[in-house]
Short mmCIF file of C-alpha atoms in Angstrom, two decimals:
data_model
loop_
_atom_site.label_atom_id
_atom_site.label_comp_id
_atom_site.label_asym_id
_atom_site.label_seq_id
_atom_site.Cartn_x
_atom_site.Cartn_y
_atom_site.Cartn_z
CA ASP A 1383 -69.57 11.29 72.25
CA ALA A 1384 -68.42 10.29 68.82
CA LYS A 1385 -68.77 6.66 67.90
CA THR A 1386 -66.44 5.11 65.36
CA THR A 1387 -67.29 2.41 62.86
CA GLN A 1388 -64.69 0.15 61.27
CA PRO A 1389 -64.90 -2.92 59.07
CA PRO A 1390 -64.38 -6.05 61.19
CA SER A 1391 -61.63 -7.48 59.02
CA MET A 1392 -59.39 -6.74 56.06
CA ASP A 1393 -56.68 -8.53 54.13
CA CYS A 1394 -53.63 -6.98 52.53
CA ALA A 1395 -50.81 -8.41 50.43
CA GLU A 1396 -47.34 -8.06 51.87
CA GLY A 1397 -45.54 -5.04 50.41
CA ARG A 1398 -48.74 -3.34 49.35
CA ALA A 1399 -50.36 -0.36 51.03
CA ALA A 1400 -52.97 -1.14 53.65
CA ASN A 1401 -55.81 1.38 53.78
CA LEU A 1402 -57.94 1.09 56.89
CA PRO A 1403 -61.13 3.18 56.91
CA CYS A 1404 -62.94 4.62 59.90
CA ASN A 1405 -66.26 6.40 60.05
CA HIS A 1406 -66.82 8.98 62.79
CA SER A 1407 -69.75 10.96 61.44
CA THR A 1408 -70.73 12.45 64.81
CA ILE A 1409 -67.27 13.69 65.77
CA SER A 1410 -67.21 17.17 67.28
CA GLY A 1411 -64.83 19.92 66.28
CA ASN A 1412 -62.47 19.44 69.21
CA GLU A 1413 -62.24 15.66 69.20
CA TYR A 1414 -59.04 14.07 67.98
CA VAL A 1415 -58.87 10.87 65.96
CA TYR A 1416 -56.38 8.36 67.35
CA TRP A 1417 -55.21 5.09 65.84
CA TYR A 1418 -53.77 2.20 67.81
CA ARG A 1419 -53.04 -1.40 67.04
CA GLN A 1420 -52.89 -4.46 69.24
CA ILE A 1421 -50.98 -7.63 68.53
CA HIS A 1422 -51.82 -10.85 70.36
CA SER A 1423 -53.43 -8.99 73.28
CA GLN A 1424 -50.28 -7.06 74.08
CA GLY A 1425 -50.76 -3.45 75.14
CA PRO A 1426 -52.15 -1.22 72.38
CA GLN A 1427 -49.41 0.41 70.34
CA TYR A 1428 -49.80 4.07 69.41
CA ILE A 1429 -49.69 4.71 65.67
CA ILE A 1430 -50.81 8.25 64.92
CA HIS A 1431 -53.38 10.90 65.79
CA GLY A 1432 -54.81 14.04 64.22
CA LEU A 1433 -57.43 16.73 64.49
CA LYS A 1434 -58.07 18.27 61.09
CA ASN A 1435 -54.97 18.04 58.93
CA ASN A 1436 -53.47 14.94 57.42
CA GLU A 1437 -50.61 13.55 59.46
CA THR A 1438 -47.63 11.35 58.66
CA ASN A 1439 -45.01 9.69 60.80
CA GLU A 1440 -42.55 6.84 60.43
CA MET A 1441 -45.28 4.24 60.86
CA ALA A 1442 -48.25 5.50 58.89
CA SER A 1443 -50.25 8.31 57.36
CA LEU A 1444 -53.61 9.56 58.57
CA ILE A 1445 -55.98 11.09 56.05
CA ILE A 1446 -58.96 12.96 57.54
CA THR A 1447 -61.74 14.12 55.26
CA GLU A 1448 -62.49 17.80 55.12
CA ASP A 1449 -65.80 17.36 56.94
CA ARG A 1450 -64.02 15.15 59.52
CA LYS A 1451 -66.70 12.49 59.26
CA SER A 1452 -64.23 9.80 58.27
CA SER A 1453 -60.54 9.02 58.13
CA THR A 1454 -58.17 6.46 56.64
CA LEU A 1455 -55.04 4.99 58.15
CA ILE A 1456 -52.46 4.11 55.53
CA LEU A 1457 -49.63 1.67 56.13
CA PRO A 1458 -47.55 2.34 53.01
CA HIS A 1459 -45.75 -1.02 52.73
CA ALA A 1460 -47.45 -3.64 54.87
CA THR A 1461 -45.37 -6.45 56.34
CA LEU A 1462 -46.41 -9.66 58.06
CA ARG A 1463 -45.63 -7.97 61.39
CA ASP A 1464 -48.41 -5.45 60.72
CA THR A 1465 -51.00 -8.20 61.23
CA ALA A 1466 -53.00 -6.92 64.20
CA VAL A 1467 -56.29 -5.42 65.36
CA TYR A 1468 -56.39 -1.73 64.48
CA TYR A 1469 -58.52 0.63 66.54
CA CYS A 1470 -59.79 4.02 65.45
CA ILE A 1471 -60.83 6.19 68.39
CA ALA A 1472 -62.47 9.59 68.65
CA LEU A 1473 -61.28 11.04 71.90
CA SER A 1474 -64.19 12.01 74.07
CA TYR A 1475 -63.93 15.60 75.18
CA ASN A 1476 -66.54 15.23 77.90
CA ASN A 1477 -65.44 12.08 79.65
CA ASN A 1478 -61.69 12.01 79.08
CA ASP A 1479 -61.89 8.39 78.02
CA MET A 1480 -60.84 6.60 74.87
CA ARG A 1481 -63.81 4.69 73.42
CA PHE A 1482 -62.39 1.59 71.78
CA GLY A 1483 -64.72 -0.23 69.41
CA ALA A 1484 -64.18 -3.71 68.04
CA GLY A 1485 -61.50 -2.53 65.64
CA THR A 1486 -60.41 -3.96 62.29
CA ARG A 1487 -58.47 -7.19 62.20
CA LEU A 1488 -55.87 -6.67 59.48
CA THR A 1489 -54.23 -9.77 58.08
CA VAL A 1490 -51.17 -9.25 55.92
CA LYS A 1491 -50.62 -12.20 53.63
CA PRO A 1492 -47.42 -13.28 51.87
CA ASP B 1267 -36.23 5.51 78.03
CA ALA B 1268 -38.53 3.14 79.86
CA GLY B 1269 -42.08 2.91 78.63
CA VAL B 1270 -45.16 2.44 80.75
CA THR B 1271 -44.45 -0.38 83.18
CA GLN B 1272 -47.09 -2.49 84.89
CA SER B 1273 -46.91 -5.13 87.56
CA PRO B 1274 -47.58 -7.91 88.06
CA THR B 1275 -47.78 -9.24 84.51
CA HIS B 1276 -49.93 -12.21 85.44
CA LEU B 1277 -51.82 -13.17 88.55
CA ILE B 1278 -54.50 -15.55 89.68
CA LYS B 1279 -56.99 -14.69 92.41
CA THR B 1280 -59.95 -16.38 94.01
CA ARG B 1281 -63.48 -15.00 93.94
CA GLY B 1282 -64.05 -12.56 96.77
CA GLN B 1283 -60.40 -11.61 97.11
CA GLN B 1284 -58.91 -8.20 96.50
CA VAL B 1285 -56.21 -7.27 93.99
CA THR B 1286 -53.86 -4.32 93.53
CA LEU B 1287 -52.30 -3.57 90.17
CA ARG B 1288 -49.48 -1.08 89.74
CA CYS B 1289 -48.43 1.26 86.97
CA SER B 1290 -45.44 3.52 86.46
CA PRO B 1291 -45.93 6.09 83.70
CA ILE B 1292 -43.30 7.28 81.31
CA SER B 1293 -40.91 9.70 82.97
CA GLY B 1294 -42.35 13.20 82.80
CA HIS B 1295 -45.91 12.01 82.22
CA LYS B 1296 -48.41 13.20 84.79
CA SER B 1297 -51.61 11.56 83.55
CA VAL B 1298 -52.46 7.90 84.04
CA SER B 1299 -55.53 6.01 82.90
CA TRP B 1300 -56.72 2.48 83.51
CA TYR B 1301 -58.56 0.21 81.08
CA GLN B 1302 -60.07 -3.25 81.29
CA GLN B 1303 -59.94 -5.53 78.27
CA VAL B 1304 -62.00 -8.68 78.33
CA LEU B 1305 -60.92 -11.36 75.88
CA GLY B 1306 -62.23 -10.64 72.40
CA GLN B 1307 -63.26 -7.05 73.12
CA GLY B 1308 -61.65 -3.63 72.94
CA PRO B 1309 -60.35 -1.93 76.09
CA GLN B 1310 -62.92 -0.23 78.32
CA PHE B 1311 -62.08 2.94 80.24
CA ILE B 1312 -62.05 2.68 84.03
CA PHE B 1313 -60.30 5.77 85.45
CA GLN B 1314 -58.12 8.71 84.57
CA TYR B 1315 -55.88 10.54 87.02
CA TYR B 1316 -53.98 13.74 86.41
CA GLU B 1317 -51.82 15.45 88.97
CA LYS B 1318 -53.08 13.00 91.59
CA GLU B 1319 -56.73 13.93 91.06
CA GLU B 1320 -59.41 11.80 89.44
CA ARG B 1321 -60.35 13.36 86.12
CA GLY B 1322 -62.66 10.73 84.72
CA ARG B 1323 -64.45 7.52 85.63
CA GLY B 1324 -65.98 4.90 83.41
CA ASN B 1325 -69.02 2.75 84.03
CA PHE B 1326 -67.53 0.39 86.59
CA PRO B 1327 -68.84 -0.53 90.05
CA ASP B 1328 -67.49 0.93 93.27
CA ARG B 1329 -65.46 -2.24 93.78
CA PHE B 1330 -62.97 -0.59 91.44
CA SER B 1331 -60.85 2.20 92.87
CA ALA B 1332 -57.57 3.84 92.03
CA ARG B 1333 -55.13 6.44 93.21
CA GLN B 1334 -52.11 8.31 91.94
CA PHE B 1335 -49.04 8.99 94.01
CA PRO B 1336 -46.80 12.10 94.16
CA ASN B 1337 -44.35 10.42 91.77
CA TYR B 1338 -47.29 9.94 89.32
CA SER B 1339 -47.34 6.17 89.62
CA SER B 1340 -50.75 4.66 90.14
CA GLU B 1341 -52.54 1.72 91.67
CA LEU B 1342 -55.79 0.09 90.63
CA ASN B 1343 -57.64 -1.82 93.32
CA VAL B 1344 -60.47 -4.25 92.77
CA ASN B 1345 -62.36 -5.62 95.76
CA ALA B 1346 -64.65 -8.62 96.07
CA LEU B 1347 -63.42 -10.13 92.84
CA LEU B 1348 -65.91 -11.78 90.50
CA LEU B 1349 -65.22 -14.27 87.75
CA GLY B 1350 -66.16 -11.55 85.26
CA ASP B 1351 -63.26 -9.40 86.44
CA SER B 1352 -60.89 -11.75 84.63
CA ALA B 1353 -59.29 -9.55 82.01
CA LEU B 1354 -56.21 -7.72 80.81
CA TYR B 1355 -55.83 -4.49 82.78
CA LEU B 1356 -54.04 -1.77 80.87
CA CYS B 1357 -52.43 1.41 82.06
CA ALA B 1358 -51.92 4.39 79.76
CA SER B 1359 -49.85 7.49 80.36
CA SER B 1360 -49.60 10.87 78.70
CA PRO B 1361 -47.87 14.16 79.48
CA GLY B 1362 -51.10 15.91 80.37
CA PRO B 1363 -54.85 15.53 80.21
CA PHE B 1364 -56.26 13.91 77.09
CA LEU B 1365 -58.10 17.06 76.05
CA THR B 1366 -54.94 18.63 74.66
CA GLY B 1367 -54.34 15.97 72.01
CA ASN B 1368 -51.30 14.45 73.68
CA THR B 1369 -49.76 11.19 72.59
CA ILE B 1370 -50.99 8.44 74.87
CA TYR B 1371 -48.92 5.32 75.51
CA PHE B 1372 -50.06 1.99 76.92
CA GLY B 1373 -48.23 -0.55 79.02
CA GLU B 1374 -48.25 -4.29 78.28
CA GLY B 1375 -50.92 -4.88 80.89
CA SER B 1376 -51.60 -7.14 83.83
CA TRP B 1377 -53.44 -10.37 83.14
CA LEU B 1378 -55.85 -11.12 85.97
CA THR B 1379 -57.55 -14.49 86.21
CA VAL B 1380 -60.25 -14.96 88.84
CA VAL B 1381 -61.08 -18.57 89.71
#
């Protein structure tokens, strides 16, 4: 099962793009990369997911490297409300479970 | 449209007691999963159910059990509660099994405190 590695914390200035990296070097060809965030221990909020191609929605963009060993979540214009713990997850094909790591605590500063 | 709903939102139990947590998935979603999140850690997978059958189980003791009903709602039961069971219990729903890359949505969780 693919393990993901994220930096424990990052800061970003309000209005600037936040780029959150994730390493998943052991990901298999049929495992998706999902991103969630969690604010003040509320339920995790879905952001975006992808398999091979880059993806974009109203919240963020997901850039997956060609070899799929890493990805970057981009919040184009971070606001104070984007302060949260962001989780990158490689969906396990064998066990049907989402393996959450420790995530990255993003702090958006004025 | 209603999201994933969980009840109760908060509860306090005594060691040795039993607890039942409930989850209603998004309308049209047939897959429900349960997660435990201890303070300061990421969620840990407990169970997945799809079409009323167990599809996956995490590394949790047999004190934890779950079921899914014909209307796709689900219950998580924990017997013989321990202090270490104190956590946020999260329910997630998706249209189908995870393997197909579906969007998976979480509820706000049930906070369980064992004293």
